[in-house]
Short mmCIF file of C-alpha atoms and ligand atoms in Angstrom, two decimals:
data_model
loop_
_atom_site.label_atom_id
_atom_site.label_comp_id
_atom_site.label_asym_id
_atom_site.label_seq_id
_atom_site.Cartn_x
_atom_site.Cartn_y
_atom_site.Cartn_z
CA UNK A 245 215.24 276.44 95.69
CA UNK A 246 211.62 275.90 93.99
CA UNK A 247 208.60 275.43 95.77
CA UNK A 248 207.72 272.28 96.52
CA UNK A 249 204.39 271.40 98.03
CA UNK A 250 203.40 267.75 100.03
CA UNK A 251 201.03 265.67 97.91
CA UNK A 252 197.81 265.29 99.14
CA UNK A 253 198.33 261.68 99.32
CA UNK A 254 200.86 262.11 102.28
CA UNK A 255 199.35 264.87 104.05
CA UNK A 256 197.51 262.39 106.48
CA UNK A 257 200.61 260.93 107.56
CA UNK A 258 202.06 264.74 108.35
CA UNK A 259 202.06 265.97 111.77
CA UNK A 260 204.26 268.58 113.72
CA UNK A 261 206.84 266.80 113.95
CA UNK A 262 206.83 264.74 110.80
CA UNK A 263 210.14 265.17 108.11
CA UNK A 264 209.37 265.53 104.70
CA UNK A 265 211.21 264.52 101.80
CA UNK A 266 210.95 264.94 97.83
CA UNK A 267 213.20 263.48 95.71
CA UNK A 268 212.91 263.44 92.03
CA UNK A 269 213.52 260.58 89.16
CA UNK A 270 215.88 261.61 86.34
CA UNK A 271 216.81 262.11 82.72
CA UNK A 272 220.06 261.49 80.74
CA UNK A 273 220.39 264.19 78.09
CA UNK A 274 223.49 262.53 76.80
CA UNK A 275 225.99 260.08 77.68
CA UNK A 276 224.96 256.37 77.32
CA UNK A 277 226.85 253.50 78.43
CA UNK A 278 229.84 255.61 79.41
CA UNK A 279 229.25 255.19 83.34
CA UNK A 280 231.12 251.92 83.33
CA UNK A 281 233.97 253.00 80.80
CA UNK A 282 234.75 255.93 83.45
CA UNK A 283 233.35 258.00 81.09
CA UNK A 284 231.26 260.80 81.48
CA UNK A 285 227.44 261.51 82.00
CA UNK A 286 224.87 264.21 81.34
CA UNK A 287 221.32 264.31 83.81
CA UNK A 288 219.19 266.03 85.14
CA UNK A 289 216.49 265.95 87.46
CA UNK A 290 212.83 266.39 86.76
CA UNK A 291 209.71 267.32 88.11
CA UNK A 292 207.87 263.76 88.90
CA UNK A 293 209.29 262.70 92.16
CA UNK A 294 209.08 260.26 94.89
CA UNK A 295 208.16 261.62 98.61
CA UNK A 296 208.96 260.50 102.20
CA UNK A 297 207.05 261.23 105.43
CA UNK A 298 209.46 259.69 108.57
CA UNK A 299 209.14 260.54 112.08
CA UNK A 300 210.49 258.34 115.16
CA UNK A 301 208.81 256.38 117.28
CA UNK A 302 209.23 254.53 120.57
CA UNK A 303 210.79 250.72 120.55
CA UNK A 304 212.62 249.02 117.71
CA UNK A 305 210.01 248.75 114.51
CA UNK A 306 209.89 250.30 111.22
CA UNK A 307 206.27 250.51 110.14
CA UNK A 308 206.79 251.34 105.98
CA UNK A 309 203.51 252.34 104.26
CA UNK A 310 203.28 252.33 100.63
CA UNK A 311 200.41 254.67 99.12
CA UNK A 312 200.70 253.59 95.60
CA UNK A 313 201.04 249.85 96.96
CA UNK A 314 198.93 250.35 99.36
CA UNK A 315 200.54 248.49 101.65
CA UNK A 316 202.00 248.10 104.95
CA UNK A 317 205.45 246.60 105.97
CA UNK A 318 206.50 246.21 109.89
CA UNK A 319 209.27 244.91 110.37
CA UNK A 320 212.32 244.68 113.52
CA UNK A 321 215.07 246.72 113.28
CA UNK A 322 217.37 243.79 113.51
CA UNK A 323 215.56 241.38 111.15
CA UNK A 324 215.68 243.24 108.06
CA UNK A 325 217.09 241.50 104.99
CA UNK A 326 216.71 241.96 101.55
CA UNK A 327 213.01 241.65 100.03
CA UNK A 328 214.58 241.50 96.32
CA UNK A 329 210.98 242.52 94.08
CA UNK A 330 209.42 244.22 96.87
CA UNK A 331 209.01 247.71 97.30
CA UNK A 332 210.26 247.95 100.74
CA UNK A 333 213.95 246.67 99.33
CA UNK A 334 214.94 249.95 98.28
CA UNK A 335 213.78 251.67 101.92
CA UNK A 336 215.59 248.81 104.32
CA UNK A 337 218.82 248.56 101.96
CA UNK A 338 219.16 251.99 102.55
CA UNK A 339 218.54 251.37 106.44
CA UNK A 340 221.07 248.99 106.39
CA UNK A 341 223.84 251.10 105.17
CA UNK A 342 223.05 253.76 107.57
CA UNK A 343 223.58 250.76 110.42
CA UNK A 344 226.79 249.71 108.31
CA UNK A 345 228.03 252.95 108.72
CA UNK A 346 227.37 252.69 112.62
CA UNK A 347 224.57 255.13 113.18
CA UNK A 348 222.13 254.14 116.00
CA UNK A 349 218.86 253.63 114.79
CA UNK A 350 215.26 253.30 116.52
CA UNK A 351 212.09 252.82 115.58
CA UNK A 352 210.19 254.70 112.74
CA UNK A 353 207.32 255.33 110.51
CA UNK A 354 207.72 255.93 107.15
CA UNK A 355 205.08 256.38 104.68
CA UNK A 356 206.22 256.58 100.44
CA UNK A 357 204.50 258.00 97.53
CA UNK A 358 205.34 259.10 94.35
CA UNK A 359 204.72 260.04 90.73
CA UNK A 360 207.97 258.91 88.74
CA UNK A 361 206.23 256.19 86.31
CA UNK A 362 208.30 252.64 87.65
CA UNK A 363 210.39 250.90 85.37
CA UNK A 364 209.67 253.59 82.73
CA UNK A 365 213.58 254.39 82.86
CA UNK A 366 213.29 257.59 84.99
CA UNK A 367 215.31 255.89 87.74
CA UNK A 368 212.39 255.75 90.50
CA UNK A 369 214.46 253.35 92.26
CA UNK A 370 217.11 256.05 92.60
CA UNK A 371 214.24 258.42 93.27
CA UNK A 372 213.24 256.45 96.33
CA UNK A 373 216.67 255.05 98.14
CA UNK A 374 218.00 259.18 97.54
CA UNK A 375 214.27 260.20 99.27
CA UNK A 376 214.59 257.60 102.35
CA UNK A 377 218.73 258.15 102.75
CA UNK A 378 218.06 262.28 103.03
CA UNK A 379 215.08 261.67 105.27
CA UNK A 380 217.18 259.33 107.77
CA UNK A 381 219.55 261.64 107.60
CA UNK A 382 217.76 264.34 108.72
CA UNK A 383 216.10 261.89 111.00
CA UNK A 384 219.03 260.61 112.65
CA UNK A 385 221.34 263.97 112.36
CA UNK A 386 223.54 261.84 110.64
CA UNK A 387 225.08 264.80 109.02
CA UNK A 388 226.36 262.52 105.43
CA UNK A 389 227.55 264.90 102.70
CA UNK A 390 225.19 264.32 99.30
CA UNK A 391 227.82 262.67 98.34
CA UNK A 392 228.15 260.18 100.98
CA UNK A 393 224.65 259.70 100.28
CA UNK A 394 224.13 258.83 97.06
CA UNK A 395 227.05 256.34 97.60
CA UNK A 396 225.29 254.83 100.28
CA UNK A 397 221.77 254.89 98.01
CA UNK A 398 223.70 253.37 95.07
CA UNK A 399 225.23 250.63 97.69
CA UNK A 400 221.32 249.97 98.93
CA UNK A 401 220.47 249.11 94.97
CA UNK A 402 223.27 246.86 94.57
CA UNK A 403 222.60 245.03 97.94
CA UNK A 404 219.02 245.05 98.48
CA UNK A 405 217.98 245.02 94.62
CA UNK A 406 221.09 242.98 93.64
CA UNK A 407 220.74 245.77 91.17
CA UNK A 408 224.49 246.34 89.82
CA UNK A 409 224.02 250.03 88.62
CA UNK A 410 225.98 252.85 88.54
CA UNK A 411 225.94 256.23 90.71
CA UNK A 412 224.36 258.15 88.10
CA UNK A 413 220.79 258.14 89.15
CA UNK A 414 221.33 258.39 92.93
CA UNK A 415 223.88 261.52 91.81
CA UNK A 416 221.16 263.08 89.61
CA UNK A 417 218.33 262.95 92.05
CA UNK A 418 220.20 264.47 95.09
CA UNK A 419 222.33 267.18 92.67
CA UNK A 420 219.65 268.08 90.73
CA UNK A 421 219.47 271.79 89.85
CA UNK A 422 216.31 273.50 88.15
CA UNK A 423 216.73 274.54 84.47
CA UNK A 424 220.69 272.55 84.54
CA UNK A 425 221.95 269.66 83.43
CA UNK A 426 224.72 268.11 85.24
CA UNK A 427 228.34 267.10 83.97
CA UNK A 428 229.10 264.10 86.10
CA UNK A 429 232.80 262.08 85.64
CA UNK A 430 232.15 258.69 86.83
CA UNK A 431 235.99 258.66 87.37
CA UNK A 432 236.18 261.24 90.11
CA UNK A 433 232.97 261.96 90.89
CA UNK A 434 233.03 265.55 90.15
CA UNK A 435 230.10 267.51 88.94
CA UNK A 436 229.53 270.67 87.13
CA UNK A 437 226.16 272.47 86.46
CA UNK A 438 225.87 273.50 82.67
CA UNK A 439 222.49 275.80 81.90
CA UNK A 440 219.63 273.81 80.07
CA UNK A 441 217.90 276.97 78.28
CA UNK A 442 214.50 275.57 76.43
CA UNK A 443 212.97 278.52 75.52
CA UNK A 444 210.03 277.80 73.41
CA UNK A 445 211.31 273.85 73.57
CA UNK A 446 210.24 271.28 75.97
CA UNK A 447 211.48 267.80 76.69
CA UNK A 448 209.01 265.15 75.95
CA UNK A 449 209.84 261.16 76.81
CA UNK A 450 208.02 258.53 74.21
CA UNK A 451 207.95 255.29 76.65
CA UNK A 452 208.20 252.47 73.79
CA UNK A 453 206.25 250.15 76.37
CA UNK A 454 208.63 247.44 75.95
CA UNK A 455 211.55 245.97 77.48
CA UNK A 456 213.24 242.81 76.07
CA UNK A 457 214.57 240.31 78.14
CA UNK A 458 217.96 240.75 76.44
CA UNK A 459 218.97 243.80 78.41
CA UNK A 460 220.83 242.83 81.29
CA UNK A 461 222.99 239.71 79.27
CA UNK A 462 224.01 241.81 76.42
CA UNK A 463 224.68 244.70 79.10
CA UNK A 464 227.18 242.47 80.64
CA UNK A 465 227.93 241.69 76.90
CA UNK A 466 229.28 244.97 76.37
CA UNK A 467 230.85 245.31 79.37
CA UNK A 468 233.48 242.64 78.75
CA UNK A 469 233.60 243.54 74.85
CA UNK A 470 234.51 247.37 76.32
CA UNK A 471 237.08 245.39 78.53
CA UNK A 472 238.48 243.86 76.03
CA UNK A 473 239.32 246.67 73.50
CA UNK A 474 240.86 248.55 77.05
CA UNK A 475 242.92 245.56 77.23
CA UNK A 476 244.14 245.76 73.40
CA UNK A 477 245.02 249.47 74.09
CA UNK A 478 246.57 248.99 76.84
CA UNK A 479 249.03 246.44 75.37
CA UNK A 480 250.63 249.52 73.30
CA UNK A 481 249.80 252.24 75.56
CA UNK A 482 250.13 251.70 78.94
CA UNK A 483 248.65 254.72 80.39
CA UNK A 484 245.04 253.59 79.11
CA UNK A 485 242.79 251.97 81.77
CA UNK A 486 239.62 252.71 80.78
CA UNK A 487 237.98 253.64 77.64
CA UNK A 488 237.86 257.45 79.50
CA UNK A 489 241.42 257.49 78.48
CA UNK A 490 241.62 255.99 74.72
CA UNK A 491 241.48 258.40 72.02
CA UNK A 492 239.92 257.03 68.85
CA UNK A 493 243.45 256.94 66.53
CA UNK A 494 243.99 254.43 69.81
CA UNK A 495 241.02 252.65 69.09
CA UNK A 496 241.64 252.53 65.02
CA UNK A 497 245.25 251.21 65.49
CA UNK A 498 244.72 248.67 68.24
CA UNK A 499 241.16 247.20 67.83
CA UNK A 500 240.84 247.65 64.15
CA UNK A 501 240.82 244.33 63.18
CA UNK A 502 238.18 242.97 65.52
CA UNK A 503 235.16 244.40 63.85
CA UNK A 504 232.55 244.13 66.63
CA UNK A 505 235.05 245.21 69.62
CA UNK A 506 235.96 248.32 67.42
CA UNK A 507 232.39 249.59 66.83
CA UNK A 508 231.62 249.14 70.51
CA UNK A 509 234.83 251.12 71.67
CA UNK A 510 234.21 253.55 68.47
CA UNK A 511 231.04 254.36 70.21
CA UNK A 512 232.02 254.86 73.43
CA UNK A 513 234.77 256.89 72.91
CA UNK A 514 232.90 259.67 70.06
CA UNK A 515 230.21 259.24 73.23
CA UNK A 516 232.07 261.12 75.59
CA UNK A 517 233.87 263.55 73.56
CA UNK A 518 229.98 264.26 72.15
CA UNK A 519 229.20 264.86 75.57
CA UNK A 520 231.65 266.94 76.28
CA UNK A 521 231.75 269.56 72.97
CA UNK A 522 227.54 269.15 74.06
CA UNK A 523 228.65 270.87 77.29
CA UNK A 524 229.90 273.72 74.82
CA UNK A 525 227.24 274.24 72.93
CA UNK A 526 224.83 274.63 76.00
CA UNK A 527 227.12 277.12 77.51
CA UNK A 528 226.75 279.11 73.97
CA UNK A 529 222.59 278.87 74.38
CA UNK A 530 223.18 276.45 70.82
CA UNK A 531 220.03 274.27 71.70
CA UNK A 532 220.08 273.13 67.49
CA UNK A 533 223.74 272.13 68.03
CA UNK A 534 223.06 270.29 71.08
CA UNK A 535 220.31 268.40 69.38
CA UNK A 536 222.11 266.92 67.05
CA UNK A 537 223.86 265.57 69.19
CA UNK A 538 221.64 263.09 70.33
CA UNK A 539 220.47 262.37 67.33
CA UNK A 540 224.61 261.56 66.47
CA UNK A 541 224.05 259.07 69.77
CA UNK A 542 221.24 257.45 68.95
CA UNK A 543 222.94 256.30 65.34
CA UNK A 544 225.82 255.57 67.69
CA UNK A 545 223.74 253.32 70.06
CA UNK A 546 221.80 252.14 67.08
CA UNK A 547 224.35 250.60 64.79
CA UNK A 548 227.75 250.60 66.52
CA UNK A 549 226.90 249.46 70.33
CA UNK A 550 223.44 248.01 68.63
CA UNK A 551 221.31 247.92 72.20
CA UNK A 552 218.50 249.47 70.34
CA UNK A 553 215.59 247.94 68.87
CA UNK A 554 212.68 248.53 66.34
CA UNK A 555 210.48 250.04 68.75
CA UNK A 556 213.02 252.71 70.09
CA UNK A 557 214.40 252.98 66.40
CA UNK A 558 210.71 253.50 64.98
CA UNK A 559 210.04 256.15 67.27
CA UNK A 560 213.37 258.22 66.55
CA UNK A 561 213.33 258.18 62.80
CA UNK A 562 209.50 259.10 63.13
CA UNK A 563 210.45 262.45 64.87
CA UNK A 564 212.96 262.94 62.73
CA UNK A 565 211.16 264.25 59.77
CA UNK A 566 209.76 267.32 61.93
CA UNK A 567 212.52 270.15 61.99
CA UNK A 568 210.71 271.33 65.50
CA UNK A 569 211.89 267.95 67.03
CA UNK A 570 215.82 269.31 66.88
CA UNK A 571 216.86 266.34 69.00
CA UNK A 572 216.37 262.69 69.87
CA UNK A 573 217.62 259.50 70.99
CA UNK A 574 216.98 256.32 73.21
CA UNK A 575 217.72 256.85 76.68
CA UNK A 576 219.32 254.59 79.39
CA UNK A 577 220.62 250.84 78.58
CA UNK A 578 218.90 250.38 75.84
CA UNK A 579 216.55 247.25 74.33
CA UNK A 580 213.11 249.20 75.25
CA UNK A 581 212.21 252.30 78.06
CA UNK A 582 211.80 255.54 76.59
CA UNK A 583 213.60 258.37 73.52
CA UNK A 584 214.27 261.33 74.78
CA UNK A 585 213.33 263.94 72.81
CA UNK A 586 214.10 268.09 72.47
CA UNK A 587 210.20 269.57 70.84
CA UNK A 588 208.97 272.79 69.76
CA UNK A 589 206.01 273.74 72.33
CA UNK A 590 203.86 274.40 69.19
CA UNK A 591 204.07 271.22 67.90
CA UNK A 592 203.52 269.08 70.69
CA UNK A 593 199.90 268.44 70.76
CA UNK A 594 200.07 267.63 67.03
CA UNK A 595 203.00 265.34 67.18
CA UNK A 596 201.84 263.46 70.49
CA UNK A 597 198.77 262.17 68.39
CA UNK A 598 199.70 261.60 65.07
CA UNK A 599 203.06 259.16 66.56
CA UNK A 600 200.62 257.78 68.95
CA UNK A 601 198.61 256.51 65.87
CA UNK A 602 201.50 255.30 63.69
CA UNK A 603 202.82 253.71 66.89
CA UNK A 604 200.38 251.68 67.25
CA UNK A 605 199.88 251.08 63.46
CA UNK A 606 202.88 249.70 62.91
CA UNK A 607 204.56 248.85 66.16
CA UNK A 608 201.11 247.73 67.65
CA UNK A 609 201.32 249.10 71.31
CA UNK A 610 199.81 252.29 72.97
CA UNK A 611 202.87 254.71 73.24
CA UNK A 612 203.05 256.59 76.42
CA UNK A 613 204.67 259.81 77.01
CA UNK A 614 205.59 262.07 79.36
CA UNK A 615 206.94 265.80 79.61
CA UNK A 616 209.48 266.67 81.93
CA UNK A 617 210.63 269.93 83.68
CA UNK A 618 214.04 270.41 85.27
CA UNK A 619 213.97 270.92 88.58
CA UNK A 620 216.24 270.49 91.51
CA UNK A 621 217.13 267.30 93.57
CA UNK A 622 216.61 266.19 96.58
CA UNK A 623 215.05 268.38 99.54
CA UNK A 624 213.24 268.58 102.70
CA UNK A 625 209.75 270.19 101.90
CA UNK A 626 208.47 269.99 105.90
P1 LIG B 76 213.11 252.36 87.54
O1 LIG B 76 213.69 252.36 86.17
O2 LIG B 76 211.87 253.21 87.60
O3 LIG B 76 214.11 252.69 88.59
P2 LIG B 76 213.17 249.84 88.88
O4 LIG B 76 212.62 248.51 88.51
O5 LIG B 76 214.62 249.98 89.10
O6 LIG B 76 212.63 250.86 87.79
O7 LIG B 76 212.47 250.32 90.23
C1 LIG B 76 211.08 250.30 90.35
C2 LIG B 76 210.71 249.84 91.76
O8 LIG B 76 211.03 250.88 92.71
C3 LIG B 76 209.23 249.59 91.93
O9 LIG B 76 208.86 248.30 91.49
C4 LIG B 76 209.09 249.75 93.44
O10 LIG B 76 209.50 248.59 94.11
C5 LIG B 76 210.07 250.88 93.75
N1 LIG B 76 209.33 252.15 93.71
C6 LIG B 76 209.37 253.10 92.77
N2 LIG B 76 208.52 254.11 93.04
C7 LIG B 76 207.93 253.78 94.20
C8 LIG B 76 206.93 254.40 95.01
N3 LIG B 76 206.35 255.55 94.65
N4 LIG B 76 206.56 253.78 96.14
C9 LIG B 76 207.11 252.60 96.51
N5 LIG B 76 208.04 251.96 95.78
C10 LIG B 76 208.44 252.53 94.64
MG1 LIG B 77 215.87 251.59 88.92
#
């Protein structure tokens, strides 16, 4: 377990008695849009991080205070409903599946700060349902399994963001493990911890500053068009239920003739097998090999699932013509957020300056970026 220290910015809401909880926002290494075809995923938590102070009080009131909104929410127990845009969403949907679940609840005071950049793509929604479900927990003795927990966190999104998502981030943030990356089948739910050596490499996130409007309707988009090739397998092998199961001489013979269906089912399936011969080449220390990888996605997420656009594209082929940059790809749904990217230490500095120029040359917006550590999930630090 690492050392994990309260932020200043809480320590006035910290008294004897006071829980405290850190949990952190997360990366994808690989695996994109495979979550919803059963498929398998590939993250890891990080060191930015959202924290929770809680500690009971008397009566029936949650008092929320947000340091970075700076803002104060009260608000009875038995009145809370969901605040859909509001930062408080994510805290009462997770109250209200602790009260689903039957678990008496009194009043409390919970304050919230963090340092996972919103929206950026590092999940801080995850970041800060996970925080407030391990803190009640603790709380309440409730005694939930992770597990149980990052159901219940995932279950707050979709109800109280009307946020349709899948249990990757909530996983990632409480099953975090420094220095690993973690092999998560969306199918079963089980997990296994691969190393994540970097040696003299370091992860560094390029935030494209954008995010077009198209993501969530050509999300559902490929949803249904991922449906649909299932259903063309499925008429000549029965066993197939999910793109988890097709193999691609499946998705040659029985989609070929729909162009666009095949590409997206093309992609999904070389996807996970990627992922999984990835998991290979971490457990032979083959950081090169690994890179590639990504690289292999993002042409993958580029041209055959095509939810990528100029800005994400610009920034990948940029980094490509450094051989210290031995991987990189866009990460999460695609359409804007940030590339992911695998960076010799030594060129860094350089490389952070010159793209931030060319970005703005040519894609004309101030590129943000941020570098990540891997460190472990969720945890009470008081
Ligand atoms: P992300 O990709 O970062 O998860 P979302 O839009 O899903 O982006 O979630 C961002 C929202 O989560 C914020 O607008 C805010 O309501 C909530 N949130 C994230 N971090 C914090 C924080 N430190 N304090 C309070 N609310 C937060
Ligand atoms: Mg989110």
């Amino acid at each position: 377990m690492g050392e994990y220290r309260i932020p200043d910015q809480l320590k006035q809401f910290v008294t004897d008695n006071t829980i405290v909880v850190r949990s952190p926002g997360r990366i994808n290494l690989i695996g994109e849009h495979t979550d919803y075809n059963n498929g398998f995923v590939l993250p890891a938590a990080i060191d930015k991080a959202v924290y929770v102070t809680i500690e009971q009080v008397s009566g029936t009131k949650l008092f929320l205070h947000s340091v970075d909104f700076n803002e104060t929410v009260e608000i009875e127990l038995n009145a809370i409903k969901p605040v859909p845009g509001h930062w408080s969403t994510y805290i009462l949907g997770v109250v209200d599946q602790f009260l689903q679940k039957g678990k008496q609840i009194g009043g409390f005071k919970l304050s919230i700060y963090g340092d996972v950049p919103l929206g950026a793509g590092l999940s801080s929604s995850a970041a800060v349902e996970c925080a407030v479900a391990f803190a009640l927990n603790e709380l309440l003795n409730a005694r939930f399994s992770r597990k149980e927990l990052a159901l219940m966190a995932q279950a707050a999104e979709h109800t109280y963001a009307g946020v349709k998502c899948g249990i990757m981030d909530q996983f990632a943030s409480l099953f975090g493990k420094k220095d690993h990356v973690i092999r998560l089948d969306c199918r079963s739910l089980e997990y296994e911890y691969f190393p994540l050596e970097l040696g003299e490499y370091v992860i560094v996130l390029f935030d494209t500053m954008v995010k077009h409007s198209l993501a969530s309707s050509e999300y559902n988009i490929r949803r249904s068009q991922c449906e649909e090739g299932v259903m063309l397998i499925g008429q000549n092998y029965s066993s197939v239920h999910s793109l988890r199961d097709a193999t691609i001489e499946m998705v040659n013979e029985c989609i070929g003739e729909f162009e666009t269906a095949h590409r997206r089912c093309k992609y999904v399936v070389e996807e996970i097998d990627r992922l999984q011969k990835g998991c290979k080449d971490l457990e032979r220390g083959d950081l090169k090999a690994f890179g590639q990888k990504m690289y292999a996605t993002h042409e993958g997420l580029s041209k055959d699932y095509e939810v990528s656009c100029k800005e994400l594209d610009y920034l990948v082929e940029y980094v490509k013509q450094y051989h210290m940059v031995i991987g990189a790809r866009m990460m999460g749904g695609g359409f804007g957020g940030c590339t992911i990217n695998i960076i010799k230490k030594d060129l860094v500095e350089e490389l952070v300056n010159d793209l931030t120029v060319a970005y703005l040359k040519n894609m004309g917006k101030e590129l943000k970026h941020y570098m990540v550590n891997i460190e472990d999930g969720t945890s009470i630090i008081n």
